[in-house]
Amino acid sequence: MSDLPPRRSVRRWLVTTNHKDVGILYLATAIAFLLIGGILALVFRLHLLEPGGTGLLSGNEYNQYVTSHGLLMVFWFLSPFAFGFANYFVPLQIGAKDLAFPRLNAMSYWFYLLSGVLAVAAFFLGGSFAGGWTLYAPLNVPTYTPAMEATTGSNATVFGLLMFVISVTMGTVNFMTTIHRHRAEGMGLWNMPLFTWSILLTVWMMLFAFAALLAALLLLGADRIFLTQYFATDQGSGLLWAHLFWFFGHPEVYIVFFPALGIMFEAFQTFCGRRLVGRKWVIIAMVLVAVQSFLVWMHHMFLTTINLEIKTLTMATTIGISLPFDLMVFALIYTMVKGRVRFTTPFLYSLGALVLFILGGITGVFLGAIVLDYEFRGTYWVVAHFHYVMVSGVTALIGGLYYWWPKMTGRMYSEFLGKLSFAVYFIGFNLVYFPMFLAWETPRRVFHYSGDMTLWHQLSTVGAFVLGLSVLMIIATLVHSLRYGAIAPDNPWEYSRTAEWAVPSPPPLENWDGRASYASGSLEFVPDTPATDGGAVADGGTATAEAAHAGHEERHPDHASIWPFAIGVGTFVFFLGLSGLTPTVIELIEPYYPADGPVITTAGEISYLYPAITVVGLAIMGVSLFKMGVEDFYVPEPRVAERWPFGGDLDDTKMGVWVFLASDVVVFGAAIGAYVFLRLHEGWASFDPIPFAAWPGLLNTYILLTSSFTVIMALVMAERGNKRGLLGFLGATMALGLAFMGVKAFEYGVKFSQGEFWFTGLEYSLYFVTTGLHALHVIIGLLIAAFMIYRIVSIDAYLEDERPVEFFGLYWHFVDIVWVFLFPIFYLM
Amino acid sequence: MQTRVDVFEDIFMIFLVLGTIVGVIVVAYTLYNAYKYRDTGEPADEDAPTLGELPTGGQGGKKLFLSFALSAVVVISLVAYAYVLLLYVETGPEGENPGEDAIEIDVEGWAFDWDFHYEDGVETTGTMYVPAGETVWINVTSDDVWHSFGISDQRVKADAIPGEYDQTWFVAEEPGEYEDAIECFELCGSGHSGMTADLVVLEPEEYEEWLEEERAALEEDEEDDEESEEDTENDEEAEEEEDDEGGED
Ligand code: HEM
Ligand SMILES: [Cu+2]
Ligand SMILES: [Cu+2]
C-alpha cells in the first residue's frame, strides 16, 4: 500500500492500479505497437512495389516483417486498444468504482507491455519468428530455424506471445468478475450498455479461446527449448497445430471485433439520437455468435485433408454465424431511421466502419462457400477480406477514441481536423485493400507476383502510405486538442445515455461519491449504505456484503502498488532467459538424442548467460510475488450490487478462482486432446505406456486423493480458528504434495537411467510434457501452501477470514482431479 | 465435362454479381438513411434518449426482421448452390474418385521446390508434365514443412502437409509451357516467395511419348545399376541425405 502520486509524476504510472490510469496506459501502448506494426507494413509494401521485390528485404527478412506485422497488429494493437476503452469505461458504465482486482489489472497491463517488448526485441536477438502469424507446424520448430541466433529470436517471439496470453487470462478473470458482480443496483444483465455487453461476451470467448492458445504455446515452447516432438513429426503434427491454432483463431476474430461493434452501437445511438432498434435481438445475436464461434474453426482448413462431411458441417456453421451479423448490421442501419443524425467525427468513423464491415462480410461469404475457398485460400483475397473486417473494427475503435476523448482528457478536439483525418483514413484504407481483391491471385506472404498485377500492388503500396499519413493526422489532431482544445463539459454529446457522461471530464479517481444506483429506473448517486428494502435479496440478484467488511468502513481503497510492475519485469526477464536456452539444452542432450529424431540444426553450445538470466527472472518473480502477497492492499467489494447469476455465497476472489480454473480446464483439455489426436493418428494400439510400471501412478493417485482430504480438514480448522490444526493439515497437504513429487522424480529417474527421455520419441514427449505440466501445477500449489504456512506462523492469518484457505483448496482439488484423468491415460492405456 | 476453371467461373460470377448487388444496395441504403435523417435542428421529440436511463430498445423491429430474412435467403441459397458444385468437384468429372485408368501424379513439396512422380517411377523436379484435355488427379504431400500446391490458371490447389495425402484434380485444356504457373500458397521458409514450378501441357500423344522416353531412360539407368547393386544402395542413401539437407536451409 502506498499513496498514489499525481499524474505528472512518472512514478504514478508505475504504481497505479486505477482502472482509468490503466486504461490510458493500454491505449497509449497499443498506439505505440500500431506504429511499430505499421512501419513494418510500410517497409514490406515498399518491397512489393515490383514483382519479385525491390530488393529492400531478403526472403527471410520479408517473412519476419510479415509475421511480426500480423502478430503485433492482432495481439498487441487491436485487442489491447479495445481493452484500453474497456478498462476505462466498463466500470463507469456499470457503476463500479474500479475493476474487481485492481492489482491484477495493473499486472495484466505490465505483462502486456513487456510481452510486446519481448516480441519486438526478437528482431535484435538474431531474427524474430518468420513463419507467419499463424505459426504453422512443423515450420515452427527449431529444426527449421537453424541458426542459433534465429532460434533465440524465434523463441522470444513465441514466449512474448505466451506472456501476452497470460496477460489476457488475467484480464479475463478480472473483467468477468467485475461485470458479473459489480453492477450498480438496478442494472440487470439485460440493462447493460451495449459496449459493456460486447466486452462481457469478448471475455467469455477469450476465456476459452486463449486457454487453447496457451496450451498450444506451452507445447510449442516445450518443442522449442526441450526438443520435444509435438509439432516436429510428420505424424499429424501439422494438423494438430492447425486445429489448436484455429480453435483459438476463429473466436479470436470476433474477440477483436466485438468491442468495436459495441462502440458502433454506442456511437450510433448517441449520434442518431435513437435507441438501438431490436436491442434484445442484437444481444441474443451476439450471444449466439460467441457460442458458435467455437464451432467454425475448420473453415480455415478446407484445403487440408479433412473429409467432406466435416467440411460440409463447417460450411453450415460458418454461414450460420454470418446471419447474426446480418441482423446486427440492419439494426445499426434502422437505428438511423427517423433519427437526428449528426456527422461528428466519431459518427463518421462508426459509419465508415459499418460500410467496411458490410464489404468484408460479403467477401467472407465467398470464402465460406467451400469451392470458392479452394481457390481463394492462401491468396490476397483472404488478405483483403480479413483486413476489411478487422480494420473495420479498427475504424470503429478510432471512432471510440474520438467519442471518449473529451471524457478522458477533459478537452474537445477540432471537428475539422477530425473529419479531415477521417477522409484521408477512409480513402487510404480503400486504396490499400480494395486493389488486393483485384490482385487476388497473388499468393499471400509472397513478393514474387506475376507482372500483370503490378498496378494493383503499386496502388496498394501508395494507399499504405496514405493510411499511414492518416494515422499521423489522427495523432496530430489529438495532440492539438491537448494543447488548444476547449475544456470539455461533462456531457458534450446530446442524446448520450450511459453513465460515463454523468460524471466530470475526466472523472475523479473514485468516479463518484457514494454509489451509483438504477433502482429508480434511471441513474442516481446515492449514499453508500446497505440497501434497506431487503426485497432485492430475495431474488438472488442483489446481495449485501458480508459482515467481514464492516470493520473496514472508514478505510479508503488503495490505488497504488509497485508489485504488479515488478512481477511483470521478473516474468519478462524469465522468458528472455528461456528464449536463449535451446543451444544449451541441445548440447546437453546431444549424447542421448535418438538417431531418427527430428534433425537438429541449431548448433549446440553451453551458454551461461541465458540460464543466468532465467534464474534472475525467477528470483525477481519470487520476491515480488511474495511482496505482493504480504502487501496490505484494501479493495472493498460493493455492498450493494447486481450479481445475477453469480451472487449467492460467492465472493469476488472465489469467482475469480473459478473462472481461472475454467480456463485451466481448457488448457489441460487441449493437452489431453493433443495426446488423443496424435495417438489416433499413429494408430491407437501402437503406443505402449511409457512409465516403467503402473504402481507409481497408482501410489501417486492415493497420495493426491489423501491430500484433497487434508486440505478440506485445513479449511475446517481455519473455520474453527484452530491455528495448530490449520498448520498441521496444511503441513500435511504440503508433505503429501512433496511425496507426490518424490515418487514422480523417482519414476522419471528410472526412465532416464534407461536412456529414455522426453525427446526419445513422440509418445515420450506426450507423457513427459503432459505429466510435467501437471507437476508444474503441483509445484505452484506447494509454493502457495508454503506461503500460507508462513503467513499463519507470522501473523496468524486465515483464522478470522478462512476464505484464502478455501480458494487454495479449490485449486488443489482441481490439480488432483486432473491427475485422476492423467493416471489411466498414461499408465494404463 | 466441366473443368475446374469452368466451375470457378460459373460460381465466382454468380457470387460476384449477387455480392455486388447486395453490397451496393445495402451500402447505398445506409448512406441514404444517414443523409435523409441528418440533424436539421428540429426540436427533439419526447421519446429521445436521456442521460442515465436504463437502456431499452428502439422501435422499428419489423423492418429489421424483413431485411434480415431477405438477406438470409440470399446467403443460404447462394451457399446451397455452391454446395452442389462442391460435390461435383469432390467426385471429379467422371463421377468417381480417380477412376480405373485415370492419370495420377504424386506431388511432393519440399523447401523450396516441387517433385512430381508419374506412373512407373518416372519423376521430375521443378516442371510438371500433364496431357491436355484429360483429368489429372494429383496426390499432394510434403517432405518437410507445410506447403500448399496451387495452379491459379487451372483453379486447383491442395495443401501439402507432411504425412498427409491431399487429393484433387484438374483438366488443362490448352497445350503449352506455362512458366512459374505452379506456386506455393503456404509460408514455408525463406525461399517461399520463389517456390514456383513450371507446368507443361502436352497433347495426349506427346505426353505418352514423353512418358515412354522417360521410362526408357529409367530402365537404362536401372540396367546400369544392376551391374553394381551395392553402389545403388549407397547412392540412394546419399541422395536421401542430400534431400534432407536441401529441406533445411
Ligand atoms: C460474414 C462473416 C464472415 C465469414 C463468412 C468469414 C469467413 C472466413 C473464412 C471462410 C476464412 C478462411 C479463408 C481461408 O483462409 O481460406 C476467413 C478468414 C479470415 N477471416 Fe473471416 N469471415 C467472416 C467475418 C470475419 C470477421 C468479422 C473477422 C474479424 C474481425 C474475420 C477475420 C478473418 C481473418 C483474420 C481471416 C484470415 C486468417 C488467416 O488465414 O490469417 N472474418 N474468413
Ligand atoms: Cu474463421
Ligand atoms: Cu511456400
Tab-separated table of C-alpha atoms and ligand atoms in Angstrom, chain B residues 112 146-148 184-189 191-193 195, ligand 3:
chain	number	residue	atom	x	y	z
B	112	PHE	CA	11.792	-24.940	-51.911
B	146	TRP	CA	3.586	-27.387	-44.699
B	147	HIS	CA	3.326	-26.089	-48.269
B	148	SER	CA	0.332	-25.545	-50.460
B	184	CYS	CA	3.323	-22.299	-53.161
B	185	PHE	CA	0.446	-20.865	-51.131
B	186	GLU	CA	1.598	-21.542	-47.577
B	187	LEU	CA	4.521	-19.744	-45.979
B	188	CYS	CA	7.270	-22.352	-45.775
B	189	GLY	CA	10.506	-20.510	-45.086
B	191	GLY	CA	12.543	-19.307	-50.135
B	192	HIS	CA	8.745	-19.412	-50.082
B	193	SER	CA	8.332	-16.476	-52.459
B	195	MET	CA	8.882	-21.653	-54.697
C	3	CU	CU	5.850	-21.980	-49.541
